[in-house]
């Protein structure tokens, strides 16, 4: 059932006339009262009716694209591909969340109020119960109001069933293939610099890594797995700090995997500063195959995700230009790209 002005008034403990004054902005209202009304609007996901609704309907050509950081090539490539696929048919609005779950939820509320034609949500989902419930509620409201939601690089389980399409990345399979590559070269002591512990992408890539170790009886117990894993942001600095920490814990490492290519470059920088050769002393691998990976020195072994193609597909699904799979999910395959940063360990 649609939320009404009266519902907002009841939640804010004011009259309907006061709610109308706050939303119109044409009348003076006490700041504390205004804040209470706006909080109620946000909590209830109220979509303005009447003349304002007509204005909102006029913006139905709007497509929201939520990214963690548009300056990060991973997200920039996807945002650009979505916008290119939309062409002049729709207006793409890129919403930069900065990795903040609260900001993401705020943008979803704003897009709901604007009656966006579609919303493409890129990257990991935060795996806390509070965020999962709040995000699912927002996506459900968007879908109920006619907005097509597409998850890009986020599992279908992050949205209520039937409320969104999902273009998922083969993060588990990619993580497994990468570690199997290192094992095939002869590596047995492999460190891992993972992303933030509460993100779906982090968990899936790490699960793939550990599945490969377990398949070759290299995983050890939970304590050993934890000792050879450090978590941090998906950044070069995280790779640098993580590599130093792993070497302090286990000087005998012969390979370190970064959770993405930026992390892997930070790992390489830390190893160089310690006088270690890559891959002569320690092999290094990343994930994503971003444009700079092939030009690194040495060129980076990584896992390729076809980000541009995946994002274009997400845009077509958002516009209804492409028929979705029966279950609403499409899996983007991950491809191992072996380059010069990995080699057999020294005898």
mmCIF file of C-alpha atoms in Angstrom:
data_model
loop_
_atom_site.group_PDB
_atom_site.id
_atom_site.type_symbol
_atom_site.label_atom_id
_atom_site.label_comp_id
_atom_site.label_asym_id
_atom_site.label_seq_id
_atom_site.Cartn_x
_atom_site.Cartn_y
_atom_site.Cartn_z
ATOM 1 C CA UNK A 1 0.000 0.000 0.000
ATOM 2 C CA UNK A 2 1.315 3.469 -0.909
ATOM 3 C CA UNK A 3 2.479 5.678 1.958
ATOM 4 C CA UNK A 4 0.286 8.765 2.349
ATOM 5 C CA UNK A 5 0.861 12.287 3.626
ATOM 6 C CA UNK A 6 -1.181 11.325 6.690
ATOM 7 C CA UNK A 7 1.200 8.436 7.391
ATOM 8 C CA UNK A 8 4.144 10.810 7.367
ATOM 9 C CA UNK A 9 2.298 13.252 9.621
ATOM 10 C CA UNK A 10 1.510 10.498 12.109
ATOM 11 C CA UNK A 11 5.118 9.298 12.165
ATOM 12 C CA UNK A 12 6.448 12.838 12.651
ATOM 13 C CA UNK A 13 3.728 13.704 15.193
ATOM 14 C CA UNK A 14 2.660 16.825 13.287
ATOM 15 C CA UNK A 15 -0.333 17.843 11.178
ATOM 16 C CA UNK A 16 -0.652 16.984 7.512
ATOM 17 C CA UNK A 17 -0.527 20.725 6.787
ATOM 18 C CA UNK A 18 2.882 20.946 8.469
ATOM 19 C CA UNK A 19 4.191 18.060 6.365
ATOM 20 C CA UNK A 20 2.934 19.832 3.245
ATOM 21 C CA UNK A 21 4.671 23.057 4.285
ATOM 22 C CA UNK A 22 7.970 21.282 4.868
ATOM 23 C CA UNK A 23 7.842 19.496 1.512
ATOM 24 C CA UNK A 24 6.836 22.595 -0.424
ATOM 25 C CA UNK A 25 9.514 24.719 1.227
ATOM 26 C CA UNK A 26 7.345 27.820 0.874
ATOM 27 C CA UNK A 27 6.486 28.342 4.539
ATOM 28 C CA UNK A 28 8.638 28.894 7.640
ATOM 29 C CA UNK A 29 8.797 25.779 9.831
ATOM 30 C CA UNK A 30 10.829 25.270 13.012
ATOM 31 C CA UNK A 31 14.101 23.471 12.250
ATOM 32 C CA UNK A 32 13.428 20.668 14.739
ATOM 33 C CA UNK A 33 10.002 20.083 13.188
ATOM 34 C CA UNK A 34 11.440 20.140 9.661
ATOM 35 C CA UNK A 35 14.086 17.566 10.651
ATOM 36 C CA UNK A 36 11.429 15.311 12.203
ATOM 37 C CA UNK A 37 9.254 15.468 9.069
ATOM 38 C CA UNK A 38 12.157 14.758 6.723
ATOM 39 C CA UNK A 39 13.224 11.825 8.901
ATOM 40 C CA UNK A 40 9.697 10.397 8.679
ATOM 41 C CA UNK A 41 9.686 10.867 4.900
ATOM 42 C CA UNK A 42 12.943 8.952 4.676
ATOM 43 C CA UNK A 43 11.885 6.174 7.052
ATOM 44 C CA UNK A 44 8.634 5.591 5.175
ATOM 45 C CA UNK A 45 10.110 6.066 1.682
ATOM 46 C CA UNK A 46 7.306 8.532 0.990
ATOM 47 C CA UNK A 47 6.911 9.472 -2.673
ATOM 48 C CA UNK A 48 5.416 12.947 -3.028
ATOM 49 C CA UNK A 49 1.963 13.067 -4.600
ATOM 50 C CA UNK A 50 -0.087 15.780 -6.263
ATOM 51 C CA UNK A 51 1.683 18.458 -8.356
ATOM 52 C CA UNK A 52 5.074 17.240 -7.136
ATOM 53 C CA UNK A 53 4.178 13.774 -8.399
ATOM 54 C CA UNK A 54 3.629 15.156 -11.862
ATOM 55 C CA UNK A 55 7.066 16.722 -11.703
ATOM 56 C CA UNK A 56 8.553 13.403 -10.568
ATOM 57 C CA UNK A 57 6.845 11.543 -13.374
ATOM 58 C CA UNK A 58 8.484 13.914 -15.837
ATOM 59 C CA UNK A 59 11.861 12.611 -14.698
ATOM 60 C CA UNK A 60 11.042 8.988 -15.526
ATOM 61 C CA UNK A 61 13.832 8.999 -18.136
ATOM 62 C CA UNK A 62 16.301 8.984 -15.258
ATOM 63 C CA UNK A 63 18.497 5.912 -14.603
ATOM 64 C CA UNK A 64 20.507 5.836 -11.387
ATOM 65 C CA UNK A 65 23.924 4.130 -11.379
ATOM 66 C CA UNK A 66 25.315 3.527 -7.884
ATOM 67 C CA UNK A 67 29.094 3.094 -7.636
ATOM 68 C CA UNK A 68 31.543 2.881 -4.763
ATOM 69 C CA UNK A 69 34.051 5.302 -6.326
ATOM 70 C CA UNK A 70 33.776 6.556 -9.885
ATOM 71 C CA UNK A 71 37.523 7.376 -9.821
ATOM 72 C CA UNK A 72 38.285 3.667 -9.308
ATOM 73 C CA UNK A 73 38.737 2.097 -12.785
ATOM 74 C CA UNK A 74 36.666 -0.932 -11.710
ATOM 75 C CA UNK A 75 33.604 1.259 -11.160
ATOM 76 C CA UNK A 76 34.454 3.884 -13.753
ATOM 77 C CA UNK A 77 34.506 1.287 -16.544
ATOM 78 C CA UNK A 78 31.086 -0.022 -15.534
ATOM 79 C CA UNK A 79 29.504 3.417 -15.104
ATOM 80 C CA UNK A 80 30.811 4.498 -18.510
ATOM 81 C CA UNK A 81 29.543 1.323 -20.205
ATOM 82 C CA UNK A 82 26.070 1.710 -18.681
ATOM 83 C CA UNK A 83 25.891 5.330 -19.799
ATOM 84 C CA UNK A 84 27.067 4.460 -23.315
ATOM 85 C CA UNK A 85 24.446 1.727 -23.617
ATOM 86 C CA UNK A 86 21.698 4.103 -22.488
ATOM 87 C CA UNK A 87 22.688 6.578 -25.208
ATOM 88 C CA UNK A 88 20.352 9.541 -25.523
ATOM 89 C CA UNK A 89 17.309 7.474 -24.578
ATOM 90 C CA UNK A 90 17.761 7.891 -20.818
ATOM 91 C CA UNK A 91 19.598 10.236 -18.468
ATOM 92 C CA UNK A 92 22.226 8.383 -16.414
ATOM 93 C CA UNK A 93 22.886 9.820 -12.957
ATOM 94 C CA UNK A 94 26.014 8.368 -11.348
ATOM 95 C CA UNK A 95 25.734 8.256 -7.549
ATOM 96 C CA UNK A 96 29.103 7.987 -5.791
ATOM 97 C CA UNK A 97 28.560 6.236 -2.438
ATOM 98 C CA UNK A 98 32.174 6.255 -1.267
ATOM 99 C CA UNK A 99 31.592 2.734 0.023
ATOM 100 C CA UNK A 100 29.149 4.018 2.648
ATOM 101 C CA UNK A 101 26.088 1.775 3.179
ATOM 102 C CA UNK A 102 24.198 4.725 4.632
ATOM 103 C CA UNK A 103 24.887 6.867 1.580
ATOM 104 C CA UNK A 104 23.817 4.048 -0.723
ATOM 105 C CA UNK A 105 20.497 3.750 1.104
ATOM 106 C CA UNK A 106 20.036 7.522 0.883
ATOM 107 C CA UNK A 107 20.576 7.481 -2.871
ATOM 108 C CA UNK A 108 18.073 4.658 -3.263
ATOM 109 C CA UNK A 109 15.533 6.747 -1.375
ATOM 110 C CA UNK A 110 16.204 9.776 -3.584
ATOM 111 C CA UNK A 111 15.865 7.681 -6.735
ATOM 112 C CA UNK A 112 12.590 6.279 -5.425
ATOM 113 C CA UNK A 113 11.271 9.791 -4.902
ATOM 114 C CA UNK A 114 12.368 10.738 -8.417
ATOM 115 C CA UNK A 115 10.547 7.689 -9.803
ATOM 116 C CA UNK A 116 13.646 6.590 -11.682
ATOM 117 C CA UNK A 117 12.994 4.361 -14.655
ATOM 118 C CA UNK A 118 15.807 2.040 -13.576
ATOM 119 C CA UNK A 119 18.587 1.701 -11.016
ATOM 120 C CA UNK A 120 21.839 -0.202 -11.555
ATOM 121 C CA UNK A 121 23.633 -1.031 -8.291
ATOM 122 C CA UNK A 122 27.275 -2.019 -8.807
ATOM 123 C CA UNK A 123 29.797 -3.836 -6.628
ATOM 124 C CA UNK A 124 29.658 -5.662 -3.321
ATOM 125 C CA UNK A 125 26.809 -5.814 -0.870
ATOM 126 C CA UNK A 126 27.506 -5.256 2.822
ATOM 127 C CA UNK A 127 26.757 -8.421 4.781
ATOM 128 C CA UNK A 128 25.363 -7.036 8.018
ATOM 129 C CA UNK A 129 21.786 -7.947 8.994
ATOM 130 C CA UNK A 130 20.809 -4.286 9.437
ATOM 131 C CA UNK A 131 22.047 -3.217 6.020
ATOM 132 C CA UNK A 132 20.687 -6.325 4.283
ATOM 133 C CA UNK A 133 17.198 -5.670 5.647
ATOM 134 C CA UNK A 134 17.267 -1.958 4.847
ATOM 135 C CA UNK A 135 18.637 -2.485 1.338
ATOM 136 C CA UNK A 136 16.118 -5.224 0.549
ATOM 137 C CA UNK A 137 13.296 -2.949 1.688
ATOM 138 C CA UNK A 138 14.510 -0.104 -0.550
ATOM 139 C CA UNK A 139 14.878 -2.375 -3.593
ATOM 140 C CA UNK A 140 11.472 -3.875 -2.938
ATOM 141 C CA UNK A 141 9.895 -0.409 -2.805
ATOM 142 C CA UNK A 142 11.625 0.627 -6.024
ATOM 143 C CA UNK A 143 10.373 -2.480 -7.813
ATOM 144 C CA UNK A 144 6.860 -2.000 -6.458
ATOM 145 C CA UNK A 145 6.849 1.543 -7.848
ATOM 146 C CA UNK A 146 7.817 0.382 -11.332
ATOM 147 C CA UNK A 147 11.585 0.948 -11.249
ATOM 148 C CA UNK A 148 13.651 -1.798 -12.862
ATOM 149 C CA UNK A 149 16.546 -2.663 -10.532
ATOM 150 C CA UNK A 150 19.668 -4.456 -11.796
ATOM 151 C CA UNK A 151 22.431 -5.716 -9.507
ATOM 152 C CA UNK A 152 25.812 -5.597 -11.250
ATOM 153 C CA UNK A 153 28.532 -7.593 -9.512
ATOM 154 C CA UNK A 154 26.225 -8.217 -6.565
ATOM 155 C CA UNK A 155 24.490 -11.559 -5.835
ATOM 156 C CA UNK A 156 20.781 -11.937 -6.529
ATOM 157 C CA UNK A 157 20.309 -12.846 -2.848
ATOM 158 C CA UNK A 158 20.937 -9.170 -2.004
ATOM 159 C CA UNK A 159 17.428 -8.290 -3.250
ATOM 160 C CA UNK A 160 13.973 -9.733 -2.529
ATOM 161 C CA UNK A 161 13.095 -12.535 -4.914
ATOM 162 C CA UNK A 162 11.678 -11.238 -8.184
ATOM 163 C CA UNK A 163 12.494 -7.581 -7.445
ATOM 164 C CA UNK A 164 15.719 -7.263 -9.465
ATOM 165 C CA UNK A 165 17.829 -8.777 -12.215
ATOM 166 C CA UNK A 166 21.363 -9.790 -11.244
ATOM 167 C CA UNK A 167 24.494 -9.780 -13.398
ATOM 168 C CA UNK A 168 26.834 -11.688 -11.075
ATOM 169 C CA UNK A 169 30.607 -12.027 -11.376
ATOM 170 C CA UNK A 170 32.358 -15.396 -11.170
ATOM 171 C CA UNK A 171 34.321 -14.340 -8.099
ATOM 172 C CA UNK A 172 34.482 -17.772 -6.453
ATOM 173 C CA UNK A 173 35.537 -19.490 -9.663
ATOM 174 C CA UNK A 174 38.092 -16.795 -10.412
ATOM 175 C CA UNK A 175 39.560 -17.015 -6.919
ATOM 176 C CA UNK A 176 39.834 -20.772 -7.205
ATOM 177 C CA UNK A 177 41.509 -20.677 -10.618
ATOM 178 C CA UNK A 178 44.025 -18.069 -9.503
ATOM 179 C CA UNK A 179 45.167 -20.081 -6.500
ATOM 180 C CA UNK A 180 45.200 -23.310 -8.487
ATOM 181 C CA UNK A 181 47.536 -21.573 -10.935
ATOM 182 C CA UNK A 182 49.928 -20.760 -8.090
ATOM 183 C CA UNK A 183 49.703 -24.282 -6.728
ATOM 184 C CA UNK A 184 50.436 -25.718 -10.183
ATOM 185 C CA UNK A 185 53.637 -23.643 -10.228
ATOM 186 C CA UNK A 186 54.711 -25.303 -6.979
ATOM 187 C CA UNK A 187 53.657 -22.748 -4.339
ATOM 188 C CA UNK A 188 52.605 -24.129 -0.967
ATOM 189 C CA UNK A 189 52.797 -21.099 1.360
ATOM 190 C CA UNK A 190 50.395 -18.529 -0.099
ATOM 191 C CA UNK A 191 49.298 -15.361 1.670
ATOM 192 C CA UNK A 192 46.117 -13.471 0.876
ATOM 193 C CA UNK A 193 45.351 -9.740 1.214
ATOM 194 C CA UNK A 194 41.551 -9.691 1.223
ATOM 195 C CA UNK A 195 39.072 -6.836 0.918
ATOM 196 C CA UNK A 196 36.751 -5.623 3.705
ATOM 197 C CA UNK A 197 35.496 -8.603 5.700
ATOM 198 C CA UNK A 198 31.822 -7.613 5.483
ATOM 199 C CA UNK A 199 31.542 -7.503 1.656
ATOM 200 C CA UNK A 200 30.112 -10.205 -0.598
ATOM 201 C CA UNK A 201 32.898 -9.854 -3.187
ATOM 202 C CA UNK A 202 35.521 -10.326 -0.476
ATOM 203 C CA UNK A 203 33.846 -13.456 0.839
ATOM 204 C CA UNK A 204 33.328 -15.045 -2.564
ATOM 205 C CA UNK A 205 36.886 -14.470 -3.793
ATOM 206 C CA UNK A 206 38.309 -15.717 -0.518
ATOM 207 C CA UNK A 207 36.070 -18.795 -0.616
ATOM 208 C CA UNK A 208 37.427 -19.632 -4.072
ATOM 209 C CA UNK A 209 41.016 -19.239 -2.839
ATOM 210 C CA UNK A 210 40.426 -21.473 0.156
ATOM 211 C CA UNK A 211 38.566 -24.075 -1.912
ATOM 212 C CA UNK A 212 41.669 -24.457 -4.089
ATOM 213 C CA UNK A 213 43.886 -24.822 -1.013
ATOM 214 C CA UNK A 214 41.569 -27.421 0.499
ATOM 215 C CA UNK A 215 41.469 -29.412 -2.749
ATOM 216 C CA UNK A 216 45.253 -29.816 -2.470
ATOM 217 C CA UNK A 217 45.325 -30.345 1.332
ATOM 218 C CA UNK A 218 47.054 -26.999 1.836
ATOM 219 C CA UNK A 219 44.438 -25.107 3.802
ATOM 220 C CA UNK A 220 45.241 -26.190 7.319
ATOM 221 C CA UNK A 221 42.867 -25.355 10.157
ATOM 222 C CA UNK A 222 40.903 -22.143 10.635
ATOM 223 C CA UNK A 223 43.707 -20.621 12.686
ATOM 224 C CA UNK A 224 46.263 -21.239 9.956
ATOM 225 C CA UNK A 225 43.952 -19.851 7.268
ATOM 226 C CA UNK A 226 43.391 -16.740 9.377
ATOM 227 C CA UNK A 227 47.112 -16.251 9.965
ATOM 228 C CA UNK A 228 47.772 -16.176 6.225
ATOM 229 C CA UNK A 229 44.905 -13.750 5.508
ATOM 230 C CA UNK A 230 44.659 -10.027 6.232
ATOM 231 C CA UNK A 231 41.700 -7.757 5.449
ATOM 232 C CA UNK A 232 41.595 -4.138 4.355
ATOM 233 C CA UNK A 233 40.133 -1.746 1.780
ATOM 234 C CA UNK A 234 40.407 -2.478 -1.941
ATOM 235 C CA UNK A 235 43.345 -0.093 -2.277
ATOM 236 C CA UNK A 236 47.054 0.005 -3.084
ATOM 237 C CA UNK A 237 47.843 1.082 0.492
ATOM 238 C CA UNK A 238 45.987 -1.937 1.839
ATOM 239 C CA UNK A 239 48.123 -4.210 -0.343
ATOM 240 C CA UNK A 240 51.310 -2.517 0.835
ATOM 241 C CA UNK A 241 50.411 -2.778 4.529
ATOM 242 C CA UNK A 242 48.975 -6.270 4.149
ATOM 243 C CA UNK A 243 52.101 -7.649 2.485
ATOM 244 C CA UNK A 244 54.325 -6.374 5.292
ATOM 245 C CA UNK A 245 52.019 -7.870 7.910
ATOM 246 C CA UNK A 246 51.910 -11.244 6.150
ATOM 247 C CA UNK A 247 55.701 -11.376 5.867
ATOM 248 C CA UNK A 248 55.992 -10.652 9.593
ATOM 249 C CA UNK A 249 53.613 -13.530 10.290
ATOM 250 C CA UNK A 250 55.130 -15.948 7.783
ATOM 251 C CA UNK A 251 58.582 -15.086 6.343
ATOM 252 C CA UNK A 252 58.481 -18.292 4.291
ATOM 253 C CA UNK A 253 55.708 -17.139 1.948
ATOM 254 C CA UNK A 254 56.431 -17.788 -1.717
ATOM 255 C CA UNK A 255 53.282 -16.129 -3.132
ATOM 256 C CA UNK A 256 50.748 -13.465 -2.142
ATOM 257 C CA UNK A 257 47.338 -12.948 -3.743
ATOM 258 C CA UNK A 258 45.728 -9.511 -3.765
ATOM 259 C CA UNK A 259 41.942 -9.192 -3.650
ATOM 260 C CA UNK A 260 42.104 -6.861 -6.649
ATOM 261 C CA UNK A 261 44.735 -5.394 -8.964
ATOM 262 C CA UNK A 262 45.255 -2.194 -6.954
ATOM 263 C CA UNK A 263 45.937 -4.293 -3.853
ATOM 264 C CA UNK A 264 48.361 -6.441 -5.863
ATOM 265 C CA UNK A 265 50.322 -3.354 -6.962
ATOM 266 C CA UNK A 266 50.649 -2.319 -3.321
ATOM 267 C CA UNK A 267 51.945 -5.793 -2.497
ATOM 268 C CA UNK A 268 54.580 -5.473 -5.230
ATOM 269 C CA UNK A 269 55.675 -2.065 -3.897
ATOM 270 C CA UNK A 270 56.117 -3.431 -0.369
ATOM 271 C CA UNK A 271 58.152 -6.391 -1.619
ATOM 272 C CA UNK A 272 60.430 -4.133 -3.675
ATOM 273 C CA UNK A 273 61.092 -1.926 -0.655
ATOM 274 C CA UNK A 274 62.149 -5.015 1.295
ATOM 275 C CA UNK A 275 64.589 -5.927 -1.475
ATOM 276 C CA UNK A 276 62.519 -8.875 -2.688
ATOM 277 C CA UNK A 277 62.125 -9.712 -6.363
ATOM 278 C CA UNK A 278 58.741 -10.356 -8.017
ATOM 279 C CA UNK A 279 58.405 -13.167 -9.019
ATOM 280 C CA UNK A 280 61.937 -14.415 -8.208
ATOM 281 C CA UNK A 281 61.441 -14.314 -4.434
ATOM 282 C CA UNK A 282 57.673 -14.024 -4.157
ATOM 283 C CA UNK A 283 54.969 -14.337 -6.812
ATOM 284 C CA UNK A 284 52.102 -11.837 -6.779
ATOM 285 C CA UNK A 285 48.631 -12.048 -8.362
ATOM 286 C CA UNK A 286 45.601 -9.765 -8.478
ATOM 287 C CA UNK A 287 41.986 -9.797 -9.636
ATOM 288 C CA UNK A 288 39.864 -7.872 -12.228
ATOM 289 C CA UNK A 289 42.471 -7.292 -15.006
ATOM 290 C CA UNK A 290 42.105 -3.520 -14.982
ATOM 291 C CA UNK A 291 43.809 -1.586 -17.815
ATOM 292 C CA UNK A 292 47.020 -0.888 -15.881
ATOM 293 C CA UNK A 293 47.605 -4.547 -14.988
ATOM 294 C CA UNK A 294 49.284 -5.509 -18.266
ATOM 295 C CA UNK A 295 51.580 -2.457 -18.077
ATOM 296 C CA UNK A 296 52.790 -3.051 -14.523
ATOM 297 C CA UNK A 297 56.384 -4.179 -13.982
ATOM 298 C CA UNK A 298 56.287 -7.120 -14.014
ATOM 299 C CA UNK A 299 52.995 -7.530 -15.852
ATOM 300 C CA UNK A 300 50.399 -8.722 -13.362
ATOM 301 C CA UNK A 301 48.901 -12.192 -13.283
ATOM 302 C CA UNK A 302 45.219 -11.672 -12.557
ATOM 303 C CA UNK A 303 41.648 -12.758 -13.207
ATOM 304 C CA UNK A 304 39.828 -11.010 -16.026
ATOM 305 C CA UNK A 305 36.245 -9.901 -15.587
ATOM 306 C CA UNK A 306 34.664 -8.461 -18.761
ATOM 307 C CA UNK A 307 33.416 -5.373 -16.937
ATOM 308 C CA UNK A 308 32.419 -3.361 -19.978
ATOM 309 C CA UNK A 309 30.380 -6.173 -21.519
ATOM 310 C CA UNK A 310 28.756 -7.020 -18.179
ATOM 311 C CA UNK A 311 27.770 -3.390 -17.568
ATOM 312 C CA UNK A 312 26.345 -3.047 -21.078
ATOM 313 C CA UNK A 313 24.227 -6.142 -20.435
ATOM 314 C CA UNK A 314 23.026 -4.667 -17.143
ATOM 315 C CA UNK A 315 21.957 -1.500 -18.964
ATOM 316 C CA UNK A 316 20.058 -3.495 -21.593
ATOM 317 C CA UNK A 317 18.276 -5.427 -18.851
ATOM 318 C CA UNK A 318 17.430 -2.152 -17.137
ATOM 319 C CA UNK A 319 15.878 -0.803 -20.341
ATOM 320 C CA UNK A 320 14.110 -4.034 -21.260
ATOM 321 C CA UNK A 321 16.174 -4.395 -24.426
ATOM 322 C CA UNK A 322 17.396 -7.867 -23.495
ATOM 323 C CA UNK A 323 15.443 -10.833 -22.250
ATOM 324 C CA UNK A 324 16.655 -11.970 -18.864
ATOM 325 C CA UNK A 325 17.382 -15.592 -17.934
ATOM 326 C CA UNK A 326 14.463 -17.501 -16.449
ATOM 327 C CA UNK A 327 15.734 -17.051 -12.887
ATOM 328 C CA UNK A 328 16.700 -13.400 -13.421
ATOM 329 C CA UNK A 329 20.411 -14.126 -12.984
ATOM 330 C CA UNK A 330 23.296 -13.988 -15.418
ATOM 331 C CA UNK A 331 26.767 -15.225 -14.388
ATOM 332 C CA UNK A 332 29.757 -13.388 -15.870
ATOM 333 C CA UNK A 333 32.637 -15.870 -16.308
ATOM 334 C CA UNK A 334 36.072 -15.159 -14.854
ATOM 335 C CA UNK A 335 39.194 -15.889 -16.903
ATOM 336 C CA UNK A 336 42.697 -16.522 -15.564
ATOM 337 C CA UNK A 337 45.331 -14.300 -17.205
ATOM 338 C CA UNK A 338 48.844 -15.570 -16.405
ATOM 339 C CA UNK A 339 51.596 -12.971 -16.793
ATOM 340 C CA UNK A 340 55.124 -12.321 -15.560
ATOM 341 C CA UNK A 341 54.370 -11.603 -11.867
ATOM 342 C CA UNK A 342 54.007 -15.322 -11.094
ATOM 343 C CA UNK A 343 56.576 -18.081 -11.538
ATOM 344 C CA UNK A 344 57.734 -21.294 -9.886
ATOM 345 C CA UNK A 345 59.239 -20.733 -6.416
ATOM 346 C CA UNK A 346 62.965 -21.007 -6.004
ATOM 347 C CA UNK A 347 64.194 -24.397 -4.888
#
